[in-house]
PDB file of C-alpha atoms in Angstrom:
ATOM      1  CA  MET F   1     -76.066  53.913  84.637  1.00 39.00           C
ATOM      2  CA  SER F   2     -73.582  55.740  87.493  1.00 41.00           C
ATOM      3  CA  ASP F   3     -75.692  56.983  90.999  1.00 45.00           C
ATOM      4  CA  SER F   4     -75.030  60.725  91.430  1.00 46.00           C
ATOM      5  CA  ASP F   5     -78.528  61.809  89.017  1.00 50.00           C
ATOM      6  CA  PRO F   6     -80.383  58.973  87.975  1.00 51.00           C
ATOM      7  CA  SER F   7     -82.725  61.350  86.102  1.00 52.00           C
ATOM      8  CA  ASP F   8     -79.425  63.530  84.343  1.00 52.00           C
ATOM      9  CA  THR F   9     -78.452  59.322  83.557  1.00 49.00           C
ATOM     10  CA  THR F  10     -81.538  58.409  81.628  1.00 49.00           C
ATOM     11  CA  ARG F  11     -81.887  61.076  79.943  1.00 51.00           C
ATOM     12  CA  ARG F  12     -78.487  61.069  77.738  1.00 59.00           C
ATOM     13  CA  ARG F  13     -78.196  57.761  77.074  1.00 68.00           C
ATOM     14  CA  LEU F  14     -81.430  55.952  77.261  1.00 67.00           C
ATOM     15  CA  PRO F  15     -83.000  55.070  74.114  1.00 75.00           C
ATOM     16  CA  THR F  16     -86.225  57.660  73.021  1.00 84.00           C
ATOM     17  CA  ILE F  17     -88.126  54.834  72.706  1.00 85.00           C
ATOM     18  CA  LEU F  18     -86.260  53.033  75.482  1.00 87.00           C
ATOM     19  CA  LEU F  19     -87.744  56.055  77.738  1.00 89.00           C
ATOM     20  CA  THR F  20     -91.311  55.884  77.096  1.00 90.00           C
ATOM     21  CA  LEU F  21     -92.299  52.241  77.207  1.00 90.00           C
ATOM     22  CA  GLY F  22     -90.514  53.504  80.693  1.00 92.00           C
ATOM     23  CA  HIS F  23     -93.010  56.891  81.195  1.00 92.00           C
ATOM     24  CA  LEU F  24     -95.219  54.464  80.250  1.00 94.00           C
ATOM     25  CA  HIS F  25     -95.585  51.822  82.101  1.00 94.00           C
ATOM     26  CA  GLY F  26     -95.039  53.864  85.204  1.00 95.00           C
ATOM     27  CA  GLU F  27     -97.653  55.801  84.478  1.00 95.00           C
ATOM     28  CA  LEU F  28    -100.243  52.966  83.663  1.00 96.00           C
ATOM     29  CA  ARG F  29     -98.971  51.815  86.775  1.00 96.00           C
ATOM     30  CA  ALA F  30    -100.076  55.347  89.531  1.00 96.00           C
ATOM     31  CA  LEU F  31    -102.829  56.192  86.946  1.00 96.00           C
ATOM     32  CA  HIS F  32    -104.595  53.285  86.298  1.00 97.00           C
ATOM     33  CA  GLY F  33    -103.250  50.143  88.780  1.00 96.00           C
ATOM     34  CA  LEU F  34    -101.965  47.894  85.621  1.00 96.00           C
ATOM     35  CA  SER F  35     -98.252  47.217  84.372  1.00 95.00           C
ATOM     36  CA  LEU F  36     -97.591  47.665  81.018  1.00 95.00           C
ATOM     37  CA  HIS F  37     -97.563  43.748  80.450  1.00 95.00           C
ATOM     38  CA  GLY F  38    -101.923  43.915  82.016  1.00 96.00           C
ATOM     39  CA  TYR F  39    -102.172  47.566  79.685  1.00 97.00           C
ATOM     40  CA  LEU F  40    -101.063  44.626  76.504  1.00 96.00           C
ATOM     41  CA  VAL F  41    -103.546  41.276  77.592  1.00 97.00           C
ATOM     42  CA  LEU F  42    -106.344  44.024  78.085  1.00 97.00           C
ATOM     43  CA  GLY F  43    -106.195  45.366  75.127  1.00 97.00           C
ATOM     44  CA  ALA F  44    -105.346  42.371  73.085  1.00 96.00           C
ATOM     45  CA  VAL F  45    -108.387  40.803  74.394  1.00 97.00           C
ATOM     46  CA  ALA F  46    -109.884  44.030  73.639  1.00 96.00           C
ATOM     47  CA  GLU F  47    -109.207  43.541  69.952  1.00 94.00           C
ATOM     48  CA  ALA F  48    -111.002  40.345  70.131  1.00 93.00           C
ATOM     49  CA  GLU F  49    -113.955  42.760  70.447  1.00 87.00           C
ATOM     50  CA  GLY F  50    -116.062  40.376  73.051  1.00 87.00           C
ATOM     51  CA  ARG F  51    -115.331  36.851  71.550  1.00 92.00           C
ATOM     52  CA  PRO F  52    -112.901  35.194  74.361  1.00 94.00           C
ATOM     53  CA  VAL F  53    -109.607  34.936  73.509  1.00 95.00           C
ATOM     54  CA  PRO F  54    -107.562  31.413  74.130  1.00 95.00           C
ATOM     55  CA  VAL F  55    -104.562  31.849  77.351  1.00 95.00           C
ATOM     56  CA  ALA F  56    -102.310  29.776  74.298  1.00 94.00           C
ATOM     57  CA  ARG F  57    -102.455  33.300  72.146  1.00 95.00           C
ATOM     58  CA  LEU F  58    -102.023  36.076  74.946  1.00 96.00           C
ATOM     59  CA  THR F  59     -99.024  33.962  75.738  1.00 95.00           C
ATOM     60  CA  ALA F  60     -97.254  33.211  72.064  1.00 95.00           C
ATOM     61  CA  PHE F  61     -98.513  36.814  72.058  1.00 94.00           C
ATOM     62  CA  LEU F  62     -96.234  38.566  75.504  1.00 94.00           C
ATOM     63  CA  ARG F  63     -93.563  35.562  74.454  1.00 95.00           C
ATOM     64  CA  GLU F  64     -94.554  34.333  77.913  1.00 91.00           C
ATOM     65  CA  SER F  65     -94.419  31.221  80.268  1.00 92.00           C
ATOM     66  CA  GLY F  66     -97.118  30.314  80.706  1.00 89.00           C
ATOM     67  CA  SER F  67     -96.680  29.950  84.506  1.00 92.00           C
ATOM     68  CA  ARG F  68     -96.156  34.273  84.085  1.00 94.00           C
ATOM     69  CA  MET F  69     -99.380  34.736  81.851  1.00 94.00           C
ATOM     70  CA  THR F  70    -101.266  31.940  84.439  1.00 94.00           C
ATOM     71  CA  SER F  71     -99.863  35.234  87.491  1.00 95.00           C
ATOM     72  CA  LEU F  72    -100.678  37.478  85.597  1.00 96.00           C
ATOM     73  CA  LEU F  73    -103.958  36.487  84.649  1.00 97.00           C
ATOM     74  CA  LYS F  74    -104.421  35.506  88.413  1.00 97.00           C
ATOM     75  CA  GLY F  75    -104.330  39.514  88.865  1.00 96.00           C
ATOM     76  CA  LEU F  76    -105.962  40.546  86.692  1.00 97.00           C
ATOM     77  CA  GLN F  77    -108.968  38.385  87.626  1.00 97.00           C
ATOM     78  CA  ALA F  78    -109.063  39.045  90.991  1.00 97.00           C
ATOM     79  CA  ALA F  79    -108.769  43.057  90.202  1.00 97.00           C
ATOM     80  CA  GLY F  80    -112.275  42.707  88.549  1.00 98.00           C
ATOM     81  CA  LEU F  81    -110.630  43.010  84.882  1.00 98.00           C
ATOM     82  CA  ILE F  82    -111.174  39.321  83.132  1.00 98.00           C
ATOM     83  CA  GLU F  83    -112.702  36.492  83.629  1.00 96.00           C
ATOM     84  CA  ARG F  84    -111.322  32.934  83.111  1.00 95.00           C
ATOM     85  CA  ASN F  85    -113.498  30.056  81.755  1.00 92.00           C
ATOM     86  CA  ARG F  86    -113.113  26.615  80.154  1.00 90.00           C
ATOM     87  CA  ARG F  87    -113.560  26.156  76.682  1.00 84.00           C
ATOM     88  CA  ASP F  88    -117.539  24.924  75.662  1.00 80.00           C
ATOM     89  CA  GLY F  89    -116.637  21.815  73.956  1.00 79.00           C
ATOM     90  CA  ASP F  90    -113.249  21.598  74.866  1.00 80.00           C
ATOM     91  CA  ARG F  91    -112.491  21.232  78.429  1.00 78.00           C
ATOM     92  CA  ARG F  92    -107.754  21.581  77.685  1.00 85.00           C
ATOM     93  CA  THR F  93    -108.784  25.263  76.280  1.00 88.00           C
ATOM     94  CA  VAL F  94    -108.766  28.494  79.006  1.00 92.00           C
ATOM     95  CA  GLU F  95    -110.356  31.392  77.822  1.00 95.00           C
ATOM     96  CA  VAL F  96    -110.484  34.883  78.478  1.00 96.00           C
ATOM     97  CA  ALA F  97    -112.603  38.278  78.442  1.00 96.00           C
ATOM     98  CA  LEU F  98    -112.918  41.206  79.609  1.00 97.00           C
ATOM     99  CA  THR F  99    -115.161  42.652  81.969  1.00 97.00           C
ATOM    100  CA  ASP F 100    -117.471  45.261  81.906  1.00 96.00           C
ATOM    101  CA  ALA F 101    -114.739  46.906  85.011  1.00 97.00           C
ATOM    102  CA  GLY F 102    -111.261  45.360  82.610  1.00 97.00           C
ATOM    103  CA  HIS F 103    -113.623  47.566  79.748  1.00 96.00           C
ATOM    104  CA  ALA F 104    -113.429  50.308  81.230  1.00 97.00           C
ATOM    105  CA  ARG F 105    -110.368  49.946  82.996  1.00 98.00           C
ATOM    106  CA  PHE F 106    -108.175  49.613  78.934  1.00 98.00           C
ATOM    107  CA  ALA F 107    -110.025  52.281  77.982  1.00 97.00           C
ATOM    108  CA  ASP F 108    -108.743  55.082  80.131  1.00 97.00           C
ATOM    109  CA  ALA F 109    -105.460  53.363  80.372  1.00 97.00           C
ATOM    110  CA  GLU F 110    -105.446  53.307  76.408  1.00 97.00           C
ATOM    111  CA  ARG F 111    -106.686  57.221  76.487  1.00 97.00           C
ATOM    112  CA  THR F 112    -103.420  57.556  79.273  1.00 96.00           C
ATOM    113  CA  ALA F 113    -101.212  55.484  76.791  1.00 95.00           C
ATOM    114  CA  GLN F 114    -102.014  57.479  73.795  1.00 94.00           C
ATOM    115  CA  ALA F 115    -101.477  60.801  75.366  1.00 94.00           C
ATOM    116  CA  LEU F 116     -98.455  60.217  75.881  1.00 93.00           C
ATOM    117  CA  LEU F 117     -97.146  58.322  73.667  1.00 89.00           C
ATOM    118  CA  ARG F 118     -97.911  61.468  71.378  1.00 89.00           C
ATOM    119  CA  ARG F 119     -95.937  63.386  72.964  1.00 88.00           C
ATOM    120  CA  HIS F 120     -93.015  61.804  73.941  1.00 83.00           C
ATOM    121  CA  LEU F 121     -93.019  60.510  70.080  1.00 80.00           C
ATOM    122  CA  GLY F 122     -94.842  62.707  67.647  1.00 76.00           C
ATOM    123  CA  PRO F 123     -98.539  62.039  66.428  1.00 67.00           C
ATOM    124  CA  GLY F 124     -98.952  58.083  64.993  1.00 58.00           C
ATOM    125  CA  PRO F 125     -99.967  57.351  61.507  1.00 55.00           C
ATOM    126  CA  SER F 126    -103.303  59.256  61.077  1.00 52.00           C
TER     127      SER F 126
END
């Protein structure tokens, strides 16, 4: 990329999906205070429909290091979006559940993501 006009260069050289993911990350940050990774974690936990999700499963899903996942989860917990607890009967396993605020933030972020993806990539399967 050159320093002349980054927006013009970006439009011409980046693949559509990369550009779309960049826009999505920016929109999630600006409108919902979430990184793309934070959105993905909230979504994975939301998909569990009220059941706690082991941190190891989230780490495998995002293919992140344990330390990176711990940092990400600490931020989501500090924001009041998740709760982390040790599993009853197996204190070695840490599980994550959404708070009411986490459910609401994810629902709002999901609407933003769906709208942006439709705008940039066209309608998905019906």
